[in-house]
Structures are given as C-alpha cells and as structure tokens.
Short mmCIF file of C-alpha atoms and ligand atoms in Angstrom, two decimals:
data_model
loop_
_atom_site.label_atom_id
_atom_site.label_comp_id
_atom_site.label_asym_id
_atom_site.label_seq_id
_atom_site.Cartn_x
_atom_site.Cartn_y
_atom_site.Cartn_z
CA UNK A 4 -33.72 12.64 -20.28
CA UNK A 5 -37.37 13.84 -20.97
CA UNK A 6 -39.03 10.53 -19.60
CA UNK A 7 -40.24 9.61 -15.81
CA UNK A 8 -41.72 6.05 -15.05
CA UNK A 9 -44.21 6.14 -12.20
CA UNK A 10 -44.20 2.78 -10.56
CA UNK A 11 -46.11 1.24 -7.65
CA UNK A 12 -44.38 1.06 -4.68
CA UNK A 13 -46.81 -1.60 -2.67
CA UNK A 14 -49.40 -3.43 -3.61
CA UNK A 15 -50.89 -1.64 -6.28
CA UNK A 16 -53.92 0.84 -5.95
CA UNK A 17 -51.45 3.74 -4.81
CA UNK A 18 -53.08 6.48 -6.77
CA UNK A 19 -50.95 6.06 -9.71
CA UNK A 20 -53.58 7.02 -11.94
CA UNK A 21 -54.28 10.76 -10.28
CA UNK A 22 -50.48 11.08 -10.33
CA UNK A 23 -50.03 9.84 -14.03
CA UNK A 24 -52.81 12.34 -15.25
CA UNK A 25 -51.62 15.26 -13.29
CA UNK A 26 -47.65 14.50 -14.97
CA UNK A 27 -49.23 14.05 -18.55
CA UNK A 28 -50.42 17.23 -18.73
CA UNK A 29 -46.92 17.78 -20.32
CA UNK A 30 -46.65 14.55 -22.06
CA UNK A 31 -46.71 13.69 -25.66
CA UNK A 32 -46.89 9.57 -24.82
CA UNK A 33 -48.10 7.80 -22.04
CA UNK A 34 -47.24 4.38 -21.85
CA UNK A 35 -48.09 1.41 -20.39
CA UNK A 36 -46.01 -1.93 -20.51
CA UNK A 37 -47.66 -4.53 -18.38
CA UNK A 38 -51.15 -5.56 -17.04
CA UNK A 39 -54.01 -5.62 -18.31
CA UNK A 40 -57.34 -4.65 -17.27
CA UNK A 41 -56.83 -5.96 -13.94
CA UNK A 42 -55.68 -2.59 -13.43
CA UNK A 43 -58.46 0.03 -12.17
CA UNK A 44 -57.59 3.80 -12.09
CA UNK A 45 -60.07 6.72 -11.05
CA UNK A 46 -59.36 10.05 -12.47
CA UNK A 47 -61.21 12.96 -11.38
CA UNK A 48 -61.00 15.68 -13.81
CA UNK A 49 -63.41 18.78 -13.50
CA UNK A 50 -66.20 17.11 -11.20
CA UNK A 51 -65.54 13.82 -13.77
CA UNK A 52 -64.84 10.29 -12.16
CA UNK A 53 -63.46 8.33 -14.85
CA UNK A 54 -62.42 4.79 -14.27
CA UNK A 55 -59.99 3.69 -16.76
CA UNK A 56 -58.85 -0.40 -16.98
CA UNK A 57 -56.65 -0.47 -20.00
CA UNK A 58 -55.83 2.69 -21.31
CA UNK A 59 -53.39 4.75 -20.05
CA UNK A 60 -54.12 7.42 -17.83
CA UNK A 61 -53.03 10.24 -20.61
CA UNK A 62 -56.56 9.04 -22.38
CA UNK A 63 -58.05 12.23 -21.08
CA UNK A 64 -56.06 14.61 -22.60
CA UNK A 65 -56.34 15.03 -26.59
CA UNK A 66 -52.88 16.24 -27.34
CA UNK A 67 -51.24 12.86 -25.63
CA UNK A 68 -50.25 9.43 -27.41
CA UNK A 69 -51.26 6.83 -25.09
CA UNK A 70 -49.57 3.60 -25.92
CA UNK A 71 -50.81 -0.24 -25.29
CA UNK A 72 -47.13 -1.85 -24.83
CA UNK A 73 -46.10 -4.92 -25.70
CA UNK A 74 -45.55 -6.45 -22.26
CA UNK A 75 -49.59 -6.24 -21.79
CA UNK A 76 -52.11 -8.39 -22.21
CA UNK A 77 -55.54 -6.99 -23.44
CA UNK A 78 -58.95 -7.96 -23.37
CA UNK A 79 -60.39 -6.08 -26.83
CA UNK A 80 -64.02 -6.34 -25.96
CA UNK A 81 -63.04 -4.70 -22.25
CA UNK A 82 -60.59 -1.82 -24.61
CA UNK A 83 -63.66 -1.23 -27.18
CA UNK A 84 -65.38 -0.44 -24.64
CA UNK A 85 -63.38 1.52 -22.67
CA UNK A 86 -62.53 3.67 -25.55
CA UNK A 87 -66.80 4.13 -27.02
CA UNK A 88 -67.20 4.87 -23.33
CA UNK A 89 -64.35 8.14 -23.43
CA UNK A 90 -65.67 8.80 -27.18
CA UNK A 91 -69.36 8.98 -25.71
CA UNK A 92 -68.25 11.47 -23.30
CA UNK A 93 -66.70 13.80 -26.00
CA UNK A 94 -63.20 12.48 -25.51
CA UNK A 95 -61.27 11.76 -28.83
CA UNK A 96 -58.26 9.62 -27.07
CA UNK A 97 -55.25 9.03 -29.30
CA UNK A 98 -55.13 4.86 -28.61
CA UNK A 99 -51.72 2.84 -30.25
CA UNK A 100 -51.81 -0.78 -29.57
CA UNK A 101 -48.46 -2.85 -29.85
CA UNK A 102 -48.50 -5.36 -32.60
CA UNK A 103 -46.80 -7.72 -29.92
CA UNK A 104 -48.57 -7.17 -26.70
CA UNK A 105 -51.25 -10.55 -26.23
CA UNK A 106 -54.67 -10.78 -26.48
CA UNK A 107 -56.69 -11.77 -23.58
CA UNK A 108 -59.45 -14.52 -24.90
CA UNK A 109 -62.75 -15.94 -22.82
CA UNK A 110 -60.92 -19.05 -22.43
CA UNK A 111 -58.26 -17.08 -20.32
CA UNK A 112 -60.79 -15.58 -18.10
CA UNK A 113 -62.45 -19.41 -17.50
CA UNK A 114 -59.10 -21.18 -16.72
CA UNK A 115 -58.46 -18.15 -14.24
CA UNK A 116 -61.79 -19.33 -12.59
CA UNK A 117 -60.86 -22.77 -12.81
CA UNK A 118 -57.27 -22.53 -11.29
CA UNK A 119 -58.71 -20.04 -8.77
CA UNK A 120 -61.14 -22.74 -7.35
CA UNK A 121 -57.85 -24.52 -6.20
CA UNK A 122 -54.97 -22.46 -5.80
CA UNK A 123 -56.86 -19.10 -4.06
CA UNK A 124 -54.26 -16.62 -4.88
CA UNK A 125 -57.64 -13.36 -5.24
CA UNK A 126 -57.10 -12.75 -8.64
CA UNK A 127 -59.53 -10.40 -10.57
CA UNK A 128 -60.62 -13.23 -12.42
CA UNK A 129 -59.52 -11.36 -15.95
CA UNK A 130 -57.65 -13.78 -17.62
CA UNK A 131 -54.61 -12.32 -16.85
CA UNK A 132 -52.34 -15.48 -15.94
CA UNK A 133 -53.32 -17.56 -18.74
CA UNK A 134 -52.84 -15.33 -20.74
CA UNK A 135 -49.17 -14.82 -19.97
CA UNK A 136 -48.93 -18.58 -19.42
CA UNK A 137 -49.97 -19.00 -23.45
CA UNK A 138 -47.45 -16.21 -24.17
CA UNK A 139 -44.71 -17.61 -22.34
CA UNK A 140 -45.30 -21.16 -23.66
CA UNK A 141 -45.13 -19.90 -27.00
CA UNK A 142 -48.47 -20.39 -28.17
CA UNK A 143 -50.55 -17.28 -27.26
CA UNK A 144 -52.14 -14.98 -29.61
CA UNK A 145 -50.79 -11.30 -30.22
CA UNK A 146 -52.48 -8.09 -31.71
CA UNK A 147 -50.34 -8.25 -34.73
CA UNK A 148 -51.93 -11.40 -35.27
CA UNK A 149 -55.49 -10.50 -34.18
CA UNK A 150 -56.54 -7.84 -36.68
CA UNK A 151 -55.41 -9.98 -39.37
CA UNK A 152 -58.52 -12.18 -40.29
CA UNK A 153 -56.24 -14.67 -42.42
CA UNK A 154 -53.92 -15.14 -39.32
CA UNK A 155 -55.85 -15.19 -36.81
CA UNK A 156 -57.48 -18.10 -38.75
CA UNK A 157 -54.72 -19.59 -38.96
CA UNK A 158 -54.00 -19.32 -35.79
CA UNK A 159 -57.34 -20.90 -34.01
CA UNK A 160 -56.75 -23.81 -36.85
CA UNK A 161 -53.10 -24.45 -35.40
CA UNK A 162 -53.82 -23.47 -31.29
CA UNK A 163 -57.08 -23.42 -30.44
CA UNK A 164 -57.45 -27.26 -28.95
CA UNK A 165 -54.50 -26.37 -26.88
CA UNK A 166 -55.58 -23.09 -25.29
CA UNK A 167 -59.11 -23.28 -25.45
CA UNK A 168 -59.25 -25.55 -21.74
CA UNK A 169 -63.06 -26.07 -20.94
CA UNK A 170 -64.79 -23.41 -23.39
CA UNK A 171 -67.79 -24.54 -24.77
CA UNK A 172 -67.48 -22.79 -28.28
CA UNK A 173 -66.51 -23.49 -31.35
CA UNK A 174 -63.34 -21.35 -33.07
CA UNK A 175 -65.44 -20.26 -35.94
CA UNK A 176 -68.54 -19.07 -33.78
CA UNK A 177 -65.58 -17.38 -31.77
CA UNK A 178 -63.70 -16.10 -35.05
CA UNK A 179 -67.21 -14.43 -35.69
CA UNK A 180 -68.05 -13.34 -32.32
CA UNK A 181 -64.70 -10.85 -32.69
CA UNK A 182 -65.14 -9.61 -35.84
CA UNK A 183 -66.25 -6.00 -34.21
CA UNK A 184 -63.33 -5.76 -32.27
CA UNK A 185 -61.16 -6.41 -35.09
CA UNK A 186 -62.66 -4.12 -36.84
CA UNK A 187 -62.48 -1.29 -34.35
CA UNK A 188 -59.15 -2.06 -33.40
CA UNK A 189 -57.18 -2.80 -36.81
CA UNK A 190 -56.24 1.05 -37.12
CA UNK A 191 -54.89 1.54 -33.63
CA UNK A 192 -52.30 -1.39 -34.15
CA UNK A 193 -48.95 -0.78 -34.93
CA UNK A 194 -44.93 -1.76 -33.69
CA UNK A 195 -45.39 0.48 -30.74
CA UNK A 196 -41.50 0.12 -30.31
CA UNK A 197 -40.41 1.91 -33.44
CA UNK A 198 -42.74 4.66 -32.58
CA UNK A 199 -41.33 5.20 -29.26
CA UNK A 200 -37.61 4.54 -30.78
CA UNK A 201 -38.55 7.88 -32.67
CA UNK A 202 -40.41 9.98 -29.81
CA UNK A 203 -37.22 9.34 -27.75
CA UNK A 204 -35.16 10.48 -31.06
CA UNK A 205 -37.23 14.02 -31.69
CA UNK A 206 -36.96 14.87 -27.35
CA UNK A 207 -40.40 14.14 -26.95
CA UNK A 208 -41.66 13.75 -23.23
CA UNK A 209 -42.89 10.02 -21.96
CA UNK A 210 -44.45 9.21 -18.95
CA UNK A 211 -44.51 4.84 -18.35
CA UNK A 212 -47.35 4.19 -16.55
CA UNK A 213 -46.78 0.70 -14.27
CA UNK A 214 -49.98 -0.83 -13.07
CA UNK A 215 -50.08 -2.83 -9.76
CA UNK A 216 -47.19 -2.51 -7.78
CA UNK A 217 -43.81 -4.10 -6.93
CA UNK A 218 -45.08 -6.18 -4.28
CA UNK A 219 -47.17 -7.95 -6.67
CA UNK A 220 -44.15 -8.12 -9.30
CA UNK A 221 -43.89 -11.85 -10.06
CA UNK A 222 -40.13 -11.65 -9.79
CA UNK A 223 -39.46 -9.40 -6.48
CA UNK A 224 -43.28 -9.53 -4.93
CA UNK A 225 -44.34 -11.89 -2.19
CA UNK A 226 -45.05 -14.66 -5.05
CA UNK A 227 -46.69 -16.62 -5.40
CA UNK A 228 -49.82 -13.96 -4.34
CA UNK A 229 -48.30 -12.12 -7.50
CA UNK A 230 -49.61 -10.80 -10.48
CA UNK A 231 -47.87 -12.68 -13.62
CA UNK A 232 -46.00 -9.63 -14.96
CA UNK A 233 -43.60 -7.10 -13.60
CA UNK A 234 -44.80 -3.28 -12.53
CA UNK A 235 -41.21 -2.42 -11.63
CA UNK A 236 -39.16 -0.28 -13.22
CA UNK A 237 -37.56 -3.43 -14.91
CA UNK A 238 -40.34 -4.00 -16.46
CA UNK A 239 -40.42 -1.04 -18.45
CA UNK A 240 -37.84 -1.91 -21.39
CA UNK A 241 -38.96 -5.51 -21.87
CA UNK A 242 -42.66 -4.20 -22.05
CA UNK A 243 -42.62 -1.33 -23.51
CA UNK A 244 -39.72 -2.22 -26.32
CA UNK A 245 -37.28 0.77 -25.20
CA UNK A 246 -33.54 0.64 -24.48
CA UNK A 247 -33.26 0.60 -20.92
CA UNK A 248 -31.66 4.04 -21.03
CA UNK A 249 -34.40 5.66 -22.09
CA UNK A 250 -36.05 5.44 -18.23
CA UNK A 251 -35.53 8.54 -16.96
CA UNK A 252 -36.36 9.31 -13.31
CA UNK A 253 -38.33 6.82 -11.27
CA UNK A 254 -41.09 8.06 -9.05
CA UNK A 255 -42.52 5.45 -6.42
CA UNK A 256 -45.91 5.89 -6.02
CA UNK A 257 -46.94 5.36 -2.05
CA UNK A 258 -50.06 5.74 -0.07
CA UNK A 259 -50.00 6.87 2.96
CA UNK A 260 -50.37 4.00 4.16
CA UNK A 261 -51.24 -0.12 3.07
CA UNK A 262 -53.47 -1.74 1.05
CA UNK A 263 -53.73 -5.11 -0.59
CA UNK A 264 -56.57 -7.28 -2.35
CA UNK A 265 -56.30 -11.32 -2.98
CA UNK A 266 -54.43 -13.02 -0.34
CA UNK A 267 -50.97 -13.31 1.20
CA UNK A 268 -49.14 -12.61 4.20
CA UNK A 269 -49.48 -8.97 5.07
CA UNK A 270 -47.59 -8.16 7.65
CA UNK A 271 -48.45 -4.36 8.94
CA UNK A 272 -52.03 -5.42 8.44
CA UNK A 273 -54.28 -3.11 10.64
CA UNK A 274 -57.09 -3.51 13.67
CA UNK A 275 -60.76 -4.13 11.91
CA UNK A 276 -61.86 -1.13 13.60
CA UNK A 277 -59.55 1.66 12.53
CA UNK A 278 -59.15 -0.09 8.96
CA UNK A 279 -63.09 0.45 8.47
CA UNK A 280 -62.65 4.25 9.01
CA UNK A 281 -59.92 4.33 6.47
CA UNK A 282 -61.74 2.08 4.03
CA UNK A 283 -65.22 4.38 4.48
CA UNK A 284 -63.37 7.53 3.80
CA UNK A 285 -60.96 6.77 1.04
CA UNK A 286 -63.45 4.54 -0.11
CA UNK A 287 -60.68 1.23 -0.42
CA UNK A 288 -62.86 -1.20 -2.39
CA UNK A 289 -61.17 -2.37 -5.38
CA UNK A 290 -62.06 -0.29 -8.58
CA UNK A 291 -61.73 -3.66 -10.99
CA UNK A 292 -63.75 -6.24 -8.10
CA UNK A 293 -65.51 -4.10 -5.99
CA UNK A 294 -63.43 -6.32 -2.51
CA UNK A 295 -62.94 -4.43 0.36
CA UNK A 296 -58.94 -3.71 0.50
CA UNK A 297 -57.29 -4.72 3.20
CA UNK A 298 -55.30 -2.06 5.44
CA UNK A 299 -52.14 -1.84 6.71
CA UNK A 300 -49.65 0.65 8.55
CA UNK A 301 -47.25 2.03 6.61
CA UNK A 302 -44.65 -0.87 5.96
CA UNK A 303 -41.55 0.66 5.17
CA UNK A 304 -39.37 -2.18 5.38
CA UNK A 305 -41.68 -3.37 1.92
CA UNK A 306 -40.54 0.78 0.87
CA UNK A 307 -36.98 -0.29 0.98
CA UNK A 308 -37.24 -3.50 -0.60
CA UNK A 309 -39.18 -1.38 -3.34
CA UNK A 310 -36.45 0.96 -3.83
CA UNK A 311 -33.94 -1.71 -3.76
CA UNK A 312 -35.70 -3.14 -6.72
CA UNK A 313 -36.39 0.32 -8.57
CA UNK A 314 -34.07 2.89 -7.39
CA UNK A 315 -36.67 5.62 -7.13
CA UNK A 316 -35.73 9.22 -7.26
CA UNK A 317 -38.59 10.77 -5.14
CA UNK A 318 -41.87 9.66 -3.73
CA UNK A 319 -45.53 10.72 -4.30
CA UNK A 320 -47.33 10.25 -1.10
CA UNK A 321 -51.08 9.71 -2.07
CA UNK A 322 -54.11 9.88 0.06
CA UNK A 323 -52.38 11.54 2.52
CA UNK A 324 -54.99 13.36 3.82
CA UNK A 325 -56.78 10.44 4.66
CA UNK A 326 -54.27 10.10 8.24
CA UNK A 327 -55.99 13.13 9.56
CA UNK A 328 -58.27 11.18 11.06
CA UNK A 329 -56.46 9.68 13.59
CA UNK A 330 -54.96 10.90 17.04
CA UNK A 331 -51.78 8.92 16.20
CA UNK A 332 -49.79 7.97 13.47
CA UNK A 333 -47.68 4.37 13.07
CA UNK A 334 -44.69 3.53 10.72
CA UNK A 335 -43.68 -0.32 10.64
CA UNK A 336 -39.78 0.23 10.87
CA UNK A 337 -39.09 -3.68 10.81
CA UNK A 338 -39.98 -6.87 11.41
CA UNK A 339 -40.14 -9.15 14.12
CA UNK A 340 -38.30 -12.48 13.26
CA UNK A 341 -37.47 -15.53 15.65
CA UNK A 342 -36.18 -13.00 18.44
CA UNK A 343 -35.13 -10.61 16.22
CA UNK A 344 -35.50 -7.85 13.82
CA UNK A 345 -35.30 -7.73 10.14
CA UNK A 346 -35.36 -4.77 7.97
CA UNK A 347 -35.31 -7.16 4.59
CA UNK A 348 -39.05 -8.73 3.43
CA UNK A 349 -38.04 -12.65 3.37
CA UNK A 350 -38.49 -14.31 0.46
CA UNK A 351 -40.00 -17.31 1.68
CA UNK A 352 -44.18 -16.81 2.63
CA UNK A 353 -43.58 -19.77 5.83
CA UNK A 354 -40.84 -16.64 6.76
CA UNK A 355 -43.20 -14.19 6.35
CA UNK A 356 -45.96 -15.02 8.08
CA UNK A 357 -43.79 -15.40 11.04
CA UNK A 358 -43.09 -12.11 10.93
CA UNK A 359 -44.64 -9.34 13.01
CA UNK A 360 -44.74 -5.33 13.09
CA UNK A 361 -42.05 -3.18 14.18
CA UNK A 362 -43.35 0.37 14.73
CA UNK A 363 -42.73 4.12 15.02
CA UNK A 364 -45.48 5.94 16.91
CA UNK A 365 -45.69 9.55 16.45
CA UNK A 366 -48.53 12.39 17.18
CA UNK A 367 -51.39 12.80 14.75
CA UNK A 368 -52.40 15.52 12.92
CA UNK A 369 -55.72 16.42 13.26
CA UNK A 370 -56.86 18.95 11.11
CA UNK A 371 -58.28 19.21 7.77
CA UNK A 372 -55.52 19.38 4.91
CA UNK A 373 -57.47 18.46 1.81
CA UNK A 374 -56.97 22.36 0.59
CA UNK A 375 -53.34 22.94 1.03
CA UNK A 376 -51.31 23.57 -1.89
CA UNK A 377 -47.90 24.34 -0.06
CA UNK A 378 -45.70 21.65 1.28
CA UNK A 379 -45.05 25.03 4.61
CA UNK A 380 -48.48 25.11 5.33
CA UNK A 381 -48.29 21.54 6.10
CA UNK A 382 -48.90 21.33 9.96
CA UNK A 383 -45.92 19.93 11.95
CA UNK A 384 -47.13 16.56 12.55
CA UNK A 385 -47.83 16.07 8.95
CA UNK A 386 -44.22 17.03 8.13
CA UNK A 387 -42.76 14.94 10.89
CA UNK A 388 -44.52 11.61 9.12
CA UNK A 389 -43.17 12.55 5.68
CA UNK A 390 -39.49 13.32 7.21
CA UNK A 391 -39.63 9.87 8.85
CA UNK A 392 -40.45 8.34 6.02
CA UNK A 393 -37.37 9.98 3.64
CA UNK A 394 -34.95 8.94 6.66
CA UNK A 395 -35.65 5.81 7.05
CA UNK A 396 -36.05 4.69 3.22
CA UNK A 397 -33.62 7.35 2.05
CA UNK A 398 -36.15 8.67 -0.85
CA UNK A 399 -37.35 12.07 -1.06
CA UNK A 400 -40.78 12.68 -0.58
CA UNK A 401 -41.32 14.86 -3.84
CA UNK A 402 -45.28 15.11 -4.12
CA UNK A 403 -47.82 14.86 -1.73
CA UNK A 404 -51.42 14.12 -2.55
CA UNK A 405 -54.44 15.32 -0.89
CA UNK A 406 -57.47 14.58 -2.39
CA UNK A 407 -58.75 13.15 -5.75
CA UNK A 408 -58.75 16.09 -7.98
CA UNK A 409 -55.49 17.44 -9.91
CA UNK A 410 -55.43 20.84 -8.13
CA UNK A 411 -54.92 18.81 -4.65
CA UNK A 412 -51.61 18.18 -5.15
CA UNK A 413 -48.50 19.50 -3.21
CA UNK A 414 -45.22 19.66 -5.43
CA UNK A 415 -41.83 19.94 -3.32
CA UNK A 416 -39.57 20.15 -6.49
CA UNK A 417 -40.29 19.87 -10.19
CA UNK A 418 -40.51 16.52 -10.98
CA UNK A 419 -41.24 16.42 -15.16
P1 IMP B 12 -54.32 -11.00 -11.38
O1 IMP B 12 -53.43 -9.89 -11.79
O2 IMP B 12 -55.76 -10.79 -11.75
O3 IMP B 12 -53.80 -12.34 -11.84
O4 IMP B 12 -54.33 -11.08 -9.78
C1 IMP B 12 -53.17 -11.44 -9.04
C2 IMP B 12 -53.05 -10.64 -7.75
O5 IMP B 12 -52.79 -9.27 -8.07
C3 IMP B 12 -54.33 -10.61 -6.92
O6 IMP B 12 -53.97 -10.54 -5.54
C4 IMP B 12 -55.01 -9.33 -7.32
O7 IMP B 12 -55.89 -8.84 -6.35
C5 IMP B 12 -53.79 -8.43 -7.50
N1 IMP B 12 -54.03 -7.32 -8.43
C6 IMP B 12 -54.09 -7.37 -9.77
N2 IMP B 12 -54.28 -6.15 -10.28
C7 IMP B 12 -54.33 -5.30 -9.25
C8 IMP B 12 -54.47 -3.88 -9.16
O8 IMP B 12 -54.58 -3.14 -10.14
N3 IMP B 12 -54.45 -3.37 -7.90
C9 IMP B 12 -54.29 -4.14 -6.80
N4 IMP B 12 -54.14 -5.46 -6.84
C10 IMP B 12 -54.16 -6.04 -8.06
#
C-alpha cells in the first residue's frame, strides 16, 4: 500500500518535519489531518531554514500535492501568509484546502487567552481549542463555507453573537477585513476527500503528516495538558476523509530523547543543568512560541503506550546526535508507583505525578556523528542505545537522524 503516516511519538516537536520532507521526495500528496498552526516545523533544504505552520512539509517540493485535511483547523491570514512567504522565495507550492476542515477566527485566538488566564494548560495561544469547541458544538465555520461570500454572510448573520465571546468588532467590519483571504484562498478549496479517494485509486504515493504528538492526543495524551485533536494514527481517516485502510505503514517519530512545552506532569523530566546543554545545542525553544522546551530522558514507558495506541512499524530517531555530548546515556524503563513499578502511563494526572523515573544507564558516546551516513559506522555505544530502545518497546529503529539537513540521515531499511 503506497502510503506511510509519520506520527509523533511524544510530545510533539520530534523532527517530524525533516523526516516528512526527506520521505516526500517520492510523494505525489502530503497530507495533513489535524492541527493547525500550532504546529512549527523547520526544514533545512540547501543552506534554507524554512519554518512552515500550516502547510505540509511537501510545500517545498513543486511536483507534490500538499493537502489541508479536513480534521484541521486553519487560520487563513497565518496560511496567506505562509504561502506569499514560499511564493516570495521562488517556491510555487501546490496548496488544496478541504472544503470541511474549520476556520480559525480572531475570536478563537481571544477566548484561548481568556480560558488560558484560568485554566493554564501552555497553549500557543492560536485559537486552536475554540475552534474545535465551535466545530464540535455544531456551530463553527468551515472553508467550504468561507470562500463563499453569500454563506459566509449568512453565516455571521445566524452565529456570530454566539461565537464571537468578547471581540470588539462588528461582523460586517470583520466580513470586510477577510475579503483578501477569501480571495486568495477560493481556488485552493476543494472536497479534499474525493481527491485523495482517487490518488489512492491511480497507486499514487501519500505521506500523512501528524502534527504534535500522541502524548498530546486529546483521547490517549496526558489530558487534560492536550491539544484538542488527535496526531495518532487514528486520527488520520477521520481527518483526512480516507478509509482507514488506506494507512499504510506507521512510522513513530522519536527524539532522542524528551521534550514538552505548556504544562503537565512530566515524568523523566531532566536536571536544569544538563537540560540547558541540550536546549543550547539543539536549540529546544518552541518554533510557534519561542518557550524554552522542557527536557526529559528518554521515557520509554510513554514509547510503549505510543505504540500501543499506533502500532508503529519502525522508528525514526531524530536529533540523535545531540547525546554525544554526554559521558552517559539514561533510558526511563518504568515508573516508580506507591512501592512499585509500572510500565503503563496512568491515566489519572494525581497518578502521574506520583510517579518517578525508572532508568537504564549505559556508556556515552562521545564522538562527533553528525557526518555518518551508515547505520556500521555508528560507534558501539551509539548502537547499544538504539538496540535498547527496539528491545524494550519492540519497534525497529528504521532511521536515524543526525543533523538538520536531508543528507544527515541514516536509513536501516527502505521505508517508502
Ligand atoms: P494548543 O494546541 O495551542 O491548544 O496547545 C495545547 C498544548 O499542546 C500545549 O501544551 C502546547 O504547548 C502543546 N502544543 C501544541 N502544538 C504543539 C506543537 O506543535 N509542538 C509541541 N507542543 C505543542
């Protein structure tokens, strides 16, 4: 089956952009199905740092469909931009909005302010929960409806005292405020579903794109410090409007070791000192906020809970290079619960925070790897990390990241 979905397997900011762009190089669509420009990747493409929010990570590459799913929620005056800012640079990205994905409003991004001031959860202050609160109350506003000036009339006539919470604007000075992003955007929108119906029809290759990552899945993550969709893998045929058989393999998408923005238990969480060195070098401040991430160990009882949820067929270890500099390496193997040890991530947050590390200790390895391209020349050490890893989640470790750029990357085993 010509599709692979690569999903998050912590708390988002895995790399999943690096790894999405280096995959679509063979890709005719790239989709994404959830999110919204709380997302953030960095792409480094021939001395390039691009920082993409909304579009999927295929944007760079001419020949590729990138598709705006129906499960996402989308900001136009944050997509306009995003696509005049590729189009300045000499990109010509092929952009298809879903008629049915929801449109993020300035009211959204205020009542994310306002509910932020009492209920703390980090968000990225997008909009992003109320807009999939509207959406699943029934009375949010979706593309389809958008570019069409007579509905989306209609629509601010028949919703906009109920959604509009504390904005200080009218709905005709707003009506008029978006009449350039209707504009722009009118051609790009289209059922997103029946195209895909057909690329899966014709053998055509798709890559899904998840943003965040399962531990921030609203269903399976440690709710309620959640985004409000879901980056898993069962997110992908309720966003993207695909028959779940068309997901192909699953890749989990893992860095080396943990990071998290917003707040929430986080149970491997690392010493100040040694999570400064990692934050200065791999440069973990959040690409959307600009927060310092937090740092962890790598918590592999959240791995198995992951693959629990997604069933992955390999891993992609990014930022992998970043361990080398440190004379020892630790692997949280459990957790520490009322006198004993769990290997399960409790549902309940009062649980959680109870819990404490577990951990595998094992030798460093000190030396440079940033310019290997062969999973041999991998120095023992290295190797010994990624083998623990595969035993104790039972995933093969199928890519290995280095550094930022495309050519850093060490395949095991053809993965698309
Ligand atoms: P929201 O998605 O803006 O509502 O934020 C909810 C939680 O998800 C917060 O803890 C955010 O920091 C986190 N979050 C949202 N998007 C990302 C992302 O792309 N990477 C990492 N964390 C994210």
């Amino acid at each position: 089956m010509p599709s692979i979905a690569i999903i998050g397997a912590q708390w988002g900011d895995e790399g999943k952009g690096k790894i999405t762009d280096f995959l679509s190089a063979t890709a005719d669509y790239v989709v994404r199905f959830q999110g919204g420009d709380n997302a953030g990747h960095t792409i480094h493409s021939k001395g390039q740092k691009y920082a993409l929010h909304l579009l999927p990570s295929g944007a760079l590459r001419d020949a590729t469909i990138n598709i705006l799913g129906n499960g996402m929620v989308i900001n136009p005056e944050a997509l306009v931009e995003e696509i005049d800012m590729l189009q300045s640079l000499g990109k010509h990205p092929h952009i298809v909005i879903s008629n049915r994905a929801h449109v993020i409003m300035p009211y959204h991004k205020l009542r994310d302010q306002k509910a932020e001031d009492t209920q703390n959860i980090g968000t990225t202050l997008k909009g992003i929960g109320p807009a999939y609160q509207d959406k699943a109350a029934r009375v949010g506003l979706r593309m389809g409806t958008f570019v069409d000036e007579a509905l989306f009339k209609a629509y601010l006539d028949q919703y906009y005292d109920t959604v509009k919470g504390h904005l200080n604007e009218s709905k005709e000075r707003l009506f008029e405020t978006y009449q350039p992003y209707i504009e722009a955007l009118k051609p790009r929108v289209k059922d997103t579903s029946v195209i895909l119906a057909e690329a899966f029809k014709t053998n055509k290759r798709v890559v899904f794109e998840g943003a965040q990552g399962t531990m921030l899945d609203i269903e399976q993550g440690s709710y309620p410090y959640v985004t409000s969709s879901s980056p898993t893998a069962a997110g992908i045929p309720a966003g993207a409007g695909v028959a779940p058989k068309h997901v192909g393999q699953v890749l989990g998408i893992v860095k080396a070791y943990n990071s998290r923005v917003g707040e929430g238990p986080f149970v491997s969480e690392m010493e100040e000192e040694k999570a400064e060195i990692i934050r200065e070098i791999a440069h973990e401040f959040g690409t959307t906020t600009g927060r310092p991430r937090r740092i962890g160990y790598l918590d592999l009882v959240a791995l198995k809970h992951a693959h629990r949820i997604n069933h992955f067929d390999a891993f992609a270890i990014t930022l992998f290079d970043v361990l080398s500099a440190f004379d020892t390496l630790k692997l949280v193997t459990g957790y520490q619960l009322d006198g004993s040890v769990i290997d399960y991530v409790p549902a309940e947050l009062e649980t959680l925070e109870k819990c404490q590390p577990v951990f595998q200790e094992m030798p460093g390895f000190k030396e440079d790897i940033s310019h290997l391209t062969d999973w041999n020349a991998l120095p023992q050490a290295a190797r010994n990390y990624l083998k623990a890893i595969e035993d104790i989640t039972g995933v093969p470790v199928g890519m290995v990241s280095v550094g930022p750029d495309r050519r850093q990357t060490i395949s095991m085993t053809k993965i698309f």
